[in-house]
Coordinates of C-alpha atoms in Angstrom, one line a residue:
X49 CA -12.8 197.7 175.6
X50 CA -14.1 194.4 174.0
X51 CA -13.4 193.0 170.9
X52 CA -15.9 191.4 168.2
X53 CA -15.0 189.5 165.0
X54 CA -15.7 191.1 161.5
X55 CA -18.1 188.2 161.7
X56 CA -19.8 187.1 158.1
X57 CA -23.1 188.5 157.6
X58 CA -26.0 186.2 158.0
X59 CA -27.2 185.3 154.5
X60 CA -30.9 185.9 156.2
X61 CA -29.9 189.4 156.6
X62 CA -28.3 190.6 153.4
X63 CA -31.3 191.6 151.3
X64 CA -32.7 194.1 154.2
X65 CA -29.0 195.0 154.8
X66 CA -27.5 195.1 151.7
X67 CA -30.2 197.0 150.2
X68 CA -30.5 199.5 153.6
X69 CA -26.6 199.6 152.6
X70 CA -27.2 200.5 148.9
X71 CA -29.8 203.1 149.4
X72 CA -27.5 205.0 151.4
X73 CA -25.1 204.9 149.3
X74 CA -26.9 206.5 146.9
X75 CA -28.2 209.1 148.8
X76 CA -24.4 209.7 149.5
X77 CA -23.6 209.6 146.1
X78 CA -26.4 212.2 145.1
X79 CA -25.5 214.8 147.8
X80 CA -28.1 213.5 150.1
X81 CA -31.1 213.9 147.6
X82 CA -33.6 210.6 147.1
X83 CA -35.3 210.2 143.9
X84 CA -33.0 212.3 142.1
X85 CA -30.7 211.2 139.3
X86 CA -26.8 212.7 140.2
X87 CA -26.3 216.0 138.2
X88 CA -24.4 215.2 134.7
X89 CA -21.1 217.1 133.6
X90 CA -21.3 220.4 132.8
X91 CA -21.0 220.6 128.5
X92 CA -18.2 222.9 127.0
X93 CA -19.3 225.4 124.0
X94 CA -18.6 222.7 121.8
X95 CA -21.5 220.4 123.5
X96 CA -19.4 217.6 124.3
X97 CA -19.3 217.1 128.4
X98 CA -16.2 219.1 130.6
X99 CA -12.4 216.9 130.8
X100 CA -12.1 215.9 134.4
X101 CA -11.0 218.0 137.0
X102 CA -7.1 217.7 137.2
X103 CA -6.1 215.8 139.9
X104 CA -4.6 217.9 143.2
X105 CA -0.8 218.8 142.2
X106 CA 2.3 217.8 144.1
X107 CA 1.8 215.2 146.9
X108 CA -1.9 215.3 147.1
X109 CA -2.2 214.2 143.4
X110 CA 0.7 211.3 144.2
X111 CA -1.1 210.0 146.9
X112 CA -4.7 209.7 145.1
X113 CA -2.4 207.7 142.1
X114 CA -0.7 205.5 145.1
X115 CA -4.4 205.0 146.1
X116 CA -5.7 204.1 142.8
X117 CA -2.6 201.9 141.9
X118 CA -3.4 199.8 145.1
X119 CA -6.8 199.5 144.8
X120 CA -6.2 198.2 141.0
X121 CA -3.5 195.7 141.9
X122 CA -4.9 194.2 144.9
X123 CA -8.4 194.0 144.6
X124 CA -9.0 191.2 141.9
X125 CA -7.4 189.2 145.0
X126 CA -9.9 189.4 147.0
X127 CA -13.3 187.3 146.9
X128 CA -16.4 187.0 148.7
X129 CA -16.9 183.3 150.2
X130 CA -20.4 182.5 150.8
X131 CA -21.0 179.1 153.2
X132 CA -24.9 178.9 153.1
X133 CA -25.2 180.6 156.3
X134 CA -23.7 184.0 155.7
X135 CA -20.9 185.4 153.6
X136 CA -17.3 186.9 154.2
X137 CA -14.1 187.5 152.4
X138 CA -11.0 185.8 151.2
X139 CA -7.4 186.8 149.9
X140 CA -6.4 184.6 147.0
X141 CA -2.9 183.0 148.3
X142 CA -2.0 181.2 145.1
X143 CA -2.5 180.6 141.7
X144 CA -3.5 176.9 142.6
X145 CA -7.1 178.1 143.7
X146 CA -6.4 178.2 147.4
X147 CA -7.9 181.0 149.2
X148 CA -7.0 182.9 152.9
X149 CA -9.7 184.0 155.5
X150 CA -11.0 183.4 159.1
X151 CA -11.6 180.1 160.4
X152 CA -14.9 181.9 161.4
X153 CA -16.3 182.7 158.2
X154 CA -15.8 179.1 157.4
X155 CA -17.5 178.0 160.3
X156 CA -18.9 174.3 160.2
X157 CA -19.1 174.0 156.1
X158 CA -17.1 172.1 154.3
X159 CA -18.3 173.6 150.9
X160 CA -18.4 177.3 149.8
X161 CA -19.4 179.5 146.7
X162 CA -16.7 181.9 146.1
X163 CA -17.3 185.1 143.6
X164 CA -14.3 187.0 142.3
X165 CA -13.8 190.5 142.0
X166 CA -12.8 189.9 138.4
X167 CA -16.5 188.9 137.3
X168 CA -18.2 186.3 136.5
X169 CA -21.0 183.7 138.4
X170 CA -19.4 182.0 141.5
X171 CA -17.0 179.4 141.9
X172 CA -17.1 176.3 144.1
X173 CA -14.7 175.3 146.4
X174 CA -13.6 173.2 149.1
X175 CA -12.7 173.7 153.1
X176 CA -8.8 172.2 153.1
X177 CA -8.3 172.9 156.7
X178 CA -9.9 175.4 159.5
X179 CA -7.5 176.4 162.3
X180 CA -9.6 178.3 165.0
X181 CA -6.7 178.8 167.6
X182 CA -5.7 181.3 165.1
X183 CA -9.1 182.1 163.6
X184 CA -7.5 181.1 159.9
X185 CA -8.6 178.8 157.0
X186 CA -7.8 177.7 153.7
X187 CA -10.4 176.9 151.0
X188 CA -9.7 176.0 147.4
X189 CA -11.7 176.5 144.2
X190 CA -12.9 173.8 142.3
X191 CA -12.2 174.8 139.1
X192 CA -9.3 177.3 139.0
X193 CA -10.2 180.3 136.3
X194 CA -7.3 182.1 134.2
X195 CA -8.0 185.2 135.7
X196 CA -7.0 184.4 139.5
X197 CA -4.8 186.6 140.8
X198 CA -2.6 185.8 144.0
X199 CA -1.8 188.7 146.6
X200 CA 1.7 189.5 147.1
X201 CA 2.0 189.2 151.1
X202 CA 4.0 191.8 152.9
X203 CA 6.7 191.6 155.9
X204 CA 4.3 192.5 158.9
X205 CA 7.6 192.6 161.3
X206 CA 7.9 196.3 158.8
X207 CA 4.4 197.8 159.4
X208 CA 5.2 200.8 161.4
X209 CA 2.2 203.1 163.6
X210 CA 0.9 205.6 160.9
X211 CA 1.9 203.9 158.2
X212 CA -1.5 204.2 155.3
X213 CA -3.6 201.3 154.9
X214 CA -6.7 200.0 152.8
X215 CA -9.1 197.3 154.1
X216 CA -10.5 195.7 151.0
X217 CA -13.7 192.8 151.8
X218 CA -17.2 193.2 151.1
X219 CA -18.5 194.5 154.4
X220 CA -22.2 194.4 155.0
X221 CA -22.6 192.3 151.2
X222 CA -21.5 195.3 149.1
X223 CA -18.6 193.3 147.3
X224 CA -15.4 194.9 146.6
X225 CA -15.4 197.7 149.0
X226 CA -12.4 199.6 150.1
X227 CA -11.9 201.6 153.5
X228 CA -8.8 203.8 154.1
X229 CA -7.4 204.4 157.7
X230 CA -3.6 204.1 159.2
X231 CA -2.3 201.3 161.3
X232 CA -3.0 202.9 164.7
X233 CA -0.7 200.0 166.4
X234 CA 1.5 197.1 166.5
X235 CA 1.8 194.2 168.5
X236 CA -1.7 194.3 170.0
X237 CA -2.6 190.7 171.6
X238 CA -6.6 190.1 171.4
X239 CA -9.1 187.5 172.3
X240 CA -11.9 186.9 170.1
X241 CA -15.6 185.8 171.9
X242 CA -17.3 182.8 171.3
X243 CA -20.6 184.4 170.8
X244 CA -22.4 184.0 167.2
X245 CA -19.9 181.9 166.3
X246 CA -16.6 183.0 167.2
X247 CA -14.1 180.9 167.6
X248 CA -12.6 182.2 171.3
X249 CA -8.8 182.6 169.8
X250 CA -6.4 184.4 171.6
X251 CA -4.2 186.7 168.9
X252 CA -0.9 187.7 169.6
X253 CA 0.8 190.7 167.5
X254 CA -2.3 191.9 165.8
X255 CA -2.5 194.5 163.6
X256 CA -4.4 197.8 165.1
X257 CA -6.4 199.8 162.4
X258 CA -8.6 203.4 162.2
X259 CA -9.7 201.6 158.5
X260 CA -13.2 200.6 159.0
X261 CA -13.7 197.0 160.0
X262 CA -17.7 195.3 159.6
X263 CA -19.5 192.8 159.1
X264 CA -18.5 190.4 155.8
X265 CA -14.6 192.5 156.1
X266 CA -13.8 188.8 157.6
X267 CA -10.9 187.0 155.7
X268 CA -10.3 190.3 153.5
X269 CA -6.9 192.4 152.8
X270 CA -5.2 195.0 155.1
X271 CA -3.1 196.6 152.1
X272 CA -0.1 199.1 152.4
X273 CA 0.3 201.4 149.4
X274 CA 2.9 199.3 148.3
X275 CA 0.2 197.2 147.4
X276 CA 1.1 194.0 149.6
X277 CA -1.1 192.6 152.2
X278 CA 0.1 193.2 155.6
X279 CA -2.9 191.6 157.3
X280 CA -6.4 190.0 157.6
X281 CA -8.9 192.3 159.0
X282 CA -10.9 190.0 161.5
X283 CA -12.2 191.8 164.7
X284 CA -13.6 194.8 165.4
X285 CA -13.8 196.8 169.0
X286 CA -17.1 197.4 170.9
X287 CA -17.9 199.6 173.7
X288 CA -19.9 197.2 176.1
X289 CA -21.6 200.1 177.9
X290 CA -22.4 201.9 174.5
X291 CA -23.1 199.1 172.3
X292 CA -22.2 196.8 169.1
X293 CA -20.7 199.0 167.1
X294 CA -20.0 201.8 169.4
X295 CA -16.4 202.0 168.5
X296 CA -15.6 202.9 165.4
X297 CA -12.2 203.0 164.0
X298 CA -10.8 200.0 166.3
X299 CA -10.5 197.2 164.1
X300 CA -7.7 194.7 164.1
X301 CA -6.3 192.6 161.9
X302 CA -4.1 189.0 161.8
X303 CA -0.4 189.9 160.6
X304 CA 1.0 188.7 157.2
X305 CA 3.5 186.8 159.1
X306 CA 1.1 184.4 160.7
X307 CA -1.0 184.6 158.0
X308 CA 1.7 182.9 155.5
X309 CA 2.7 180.3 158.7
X310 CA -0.1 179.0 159.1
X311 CA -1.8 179.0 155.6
X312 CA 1.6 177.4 154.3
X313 CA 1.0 174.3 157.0
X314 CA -2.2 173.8 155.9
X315 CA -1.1 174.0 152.0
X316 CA 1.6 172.0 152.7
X317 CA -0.1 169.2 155.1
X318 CA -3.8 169.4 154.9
X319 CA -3.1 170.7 158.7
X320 CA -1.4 172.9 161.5
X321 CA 2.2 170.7 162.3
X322 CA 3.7 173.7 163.9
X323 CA 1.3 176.0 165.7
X324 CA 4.5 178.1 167.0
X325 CA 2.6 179.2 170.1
X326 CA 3.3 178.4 173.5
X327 CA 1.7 175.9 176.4
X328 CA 1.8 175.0 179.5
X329 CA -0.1 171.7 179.1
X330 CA -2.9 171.8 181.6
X331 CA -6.6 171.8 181.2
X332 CA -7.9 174.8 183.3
X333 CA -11.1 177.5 184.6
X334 CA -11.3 180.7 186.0
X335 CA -12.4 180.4 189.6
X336 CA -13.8 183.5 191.6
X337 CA -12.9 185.3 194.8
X338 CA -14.2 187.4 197.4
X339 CA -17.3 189.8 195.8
X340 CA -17.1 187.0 193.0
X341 CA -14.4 188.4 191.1
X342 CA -12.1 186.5 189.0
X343 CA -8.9 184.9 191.1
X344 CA -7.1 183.0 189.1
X345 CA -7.1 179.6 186.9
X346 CA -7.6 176.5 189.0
X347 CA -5.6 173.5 186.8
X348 CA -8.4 171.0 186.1
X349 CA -6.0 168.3 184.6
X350 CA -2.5 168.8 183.5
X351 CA -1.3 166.6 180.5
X352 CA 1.5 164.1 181.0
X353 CA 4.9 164.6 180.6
X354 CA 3.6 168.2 180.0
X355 CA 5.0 171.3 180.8
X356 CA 3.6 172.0 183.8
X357 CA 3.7 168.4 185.0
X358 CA 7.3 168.8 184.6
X359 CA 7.7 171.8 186.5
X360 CA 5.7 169.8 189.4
X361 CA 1.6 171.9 188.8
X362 CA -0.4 169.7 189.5
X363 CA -4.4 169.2 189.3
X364 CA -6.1 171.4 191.9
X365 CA -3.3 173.9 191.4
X366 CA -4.6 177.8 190.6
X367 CA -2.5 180.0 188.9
X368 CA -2.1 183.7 189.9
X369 CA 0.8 184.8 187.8
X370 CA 3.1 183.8 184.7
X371 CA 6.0 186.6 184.8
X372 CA 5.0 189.6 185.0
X373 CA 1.1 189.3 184.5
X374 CA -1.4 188.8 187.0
X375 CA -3.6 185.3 185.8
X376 CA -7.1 185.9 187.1
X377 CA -9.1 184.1 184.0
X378 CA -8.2 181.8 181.1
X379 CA -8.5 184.6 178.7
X380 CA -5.7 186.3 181.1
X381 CA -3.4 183.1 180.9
X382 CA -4.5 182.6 177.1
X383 CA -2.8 186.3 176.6
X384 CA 0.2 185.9 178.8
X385 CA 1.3 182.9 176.6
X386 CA 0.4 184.2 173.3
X387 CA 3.5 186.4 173.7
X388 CA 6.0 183.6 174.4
X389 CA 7.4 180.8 172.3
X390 CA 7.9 177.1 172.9
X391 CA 10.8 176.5 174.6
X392 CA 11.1 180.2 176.5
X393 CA 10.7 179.8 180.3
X394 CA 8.8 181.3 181.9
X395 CA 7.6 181.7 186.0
X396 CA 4.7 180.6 187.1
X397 CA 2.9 181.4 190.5
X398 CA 0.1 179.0 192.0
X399 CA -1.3 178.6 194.8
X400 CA -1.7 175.3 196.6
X401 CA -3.4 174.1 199.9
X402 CA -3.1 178.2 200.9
X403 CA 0.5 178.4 200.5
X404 CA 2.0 180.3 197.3
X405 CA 4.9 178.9 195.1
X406 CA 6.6 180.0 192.2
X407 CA 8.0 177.5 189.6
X408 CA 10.6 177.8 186.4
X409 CA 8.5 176.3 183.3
X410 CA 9.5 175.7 180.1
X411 CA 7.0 175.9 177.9
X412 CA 6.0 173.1 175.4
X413 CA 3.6 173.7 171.8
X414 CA 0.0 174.5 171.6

């Protein structure tokens, strides 16, 4: 199974889409009729138009109000970011005008229009910093309005497999959306392509989600019905034998935890100071074996006073293991590392001149 991003949509494409979008929702809306205006209430004797139905009693009923609360609270913190190329979404972080979401609905711009969900014509703002090893980014409004409203950001270490979760973004251009699913796992370490812009980050202890995940959910809110946001939905599973798309209810999403790490860096500093993820310090590729298949990662330069270089790798080096994962390409070494720390050690197999070794590293910073 690959993995895509929620990648923005394509400003060139949200007229046909959004409008292919909005038709069927109206049909939807309208019980499949076209052309047809949705029946009205029923009237009482009296004339005037029937109360609404009572919501379901007991637990049913509780859990359509948890719903409702959520989607009240949270929503207003969540914006649509538009970069002049396509569009995406945002959680607002603080009441200082900075806004959350992927370094790859920021993509080269350095100037945005963001629209909030509480109304009102767009907003400018600013990129502060991109961080593409973690497919994050901070922007910040221009001119701050009254009526910003910062999400409250969960403890992601909590989030627990079938737990109920909201995705809020604007997926596909329809603004202020909301998806409903359960987190289907925990832990999950993903690499993002580089295709159509993608930033080729490695994710360690992603959030897995059945809540539906498209184009323009990018940078939005994973919400638990306590209404904090446990994560930012940013890719989205494909089937490569079936298609883009092909794999509905996979979607994964960045955990609160990093989320608040690295956003607070770039707050803080204008930049990443402490990317908290390990390295062995060499430049690498994935080289290819009998029938062509990938064999391992030959070490193409290794940084001085490195971690590997202390350890004794050296260029012309190729890797075949780190613990207890086989390293046949980068993105296999990429996700073997994204699970360790700096400073854990860590043993590493290579091969050189034909002859295998095995080496004690300790890992240094990304």
């Amino acid at each position: 199974m690959d993995v895509s991003r929620a990648r923005p949509l394509p400003r060139r494409l949200l007229l046909s889409v959004t409008a292919a979008a909005c038709a069927a929702a109206v049909l939807g809306g309208c019980s499949g009729t076209a052309g047809r205006a949705a029946p009205s209430a029923p009237a009482t004797s009296s004339g005037s138009p029937a109360p609404a139905p009572p919501k379901a009693p007991g637990s049913a009923g509780d859990l359509q109000a948890a719903y409702e609360k959520v989607v009240k609270d949270v929503l207003p913190s969540v914006v649509q970011i538009t970069n002049g190329e396509g569009l995406g979404s945002g959680v607002v972080y603080d009441d200082k005008g900075h806004i959350v979401t992927n370094a790859h609905v920021v993509g080269d711009a350095k100037t945005f229009k963001v629209t909030l969900a509480t109304g009102g014509g767009s907003v400018g703002a600013r990129l502060v910093a991109s961080y593409p090893d973690q497919d994050l980014a901070v922007i910040v409004l221009d001119d701050v309005p009254g009526s910003l409203k910062p999400a409250t950001f969960g403890d992601s270490a909590k989030v627990e497999v079938g737990q109920i979760v909201l995705a809020m973004g604007n997926p596909l251009g329809l603004s202020s959306s909301v998806t409903q699913g359960i987190v289907s796992a925990v832990g999950r370490t993903v690499s993002e392509g580089r295709s159509g812009g993608g930033t080729g980050a490695t994710i360690a202890n992603m959030v897995q989600t059945s809540a539906a995940i498209n184009p323009g959910n990018s940078g939005g809110a994973l919400v638990n019905l306590g209404g904090q946001v446990i994560g930012i939905p940013t890719l989205a599973a494909v089937d490569p034998e079936l298609g883009q798309g092909a794999a509905p209810g996979i979607g994964f999403a960045i955990p609160a935890a990093t989320v608040r790490t690295i956003a607070g860096q770039i707050i803080r500093s204008g930049k990443v100071t402490d990317s908290g993820r390990a390295a062995l310090g060499i430049t690498g590729r994935t080289i290819v074996g009998a029938g062509f298949a990938p064999a391992g990662v030959a070490v193409a330069d290794v940084s001085r006073d490195g971690a590997a270089a202390k350890a004794g790798i050296r260029t012309g080096d190729i890797i075949t293991r780190l613990n207890k994962n086989d390293i046949t390409t980068m993105q296999s070494l990429s996700e073997a590392l994204a699970g360790l720390r700096p400073g854990d050690r860590a043993e590493v197999t290579y091969d050189r001149d034909g002859a295998e070794r095995t080496v004690t590293v300790t890992l240094g910073e990304m």
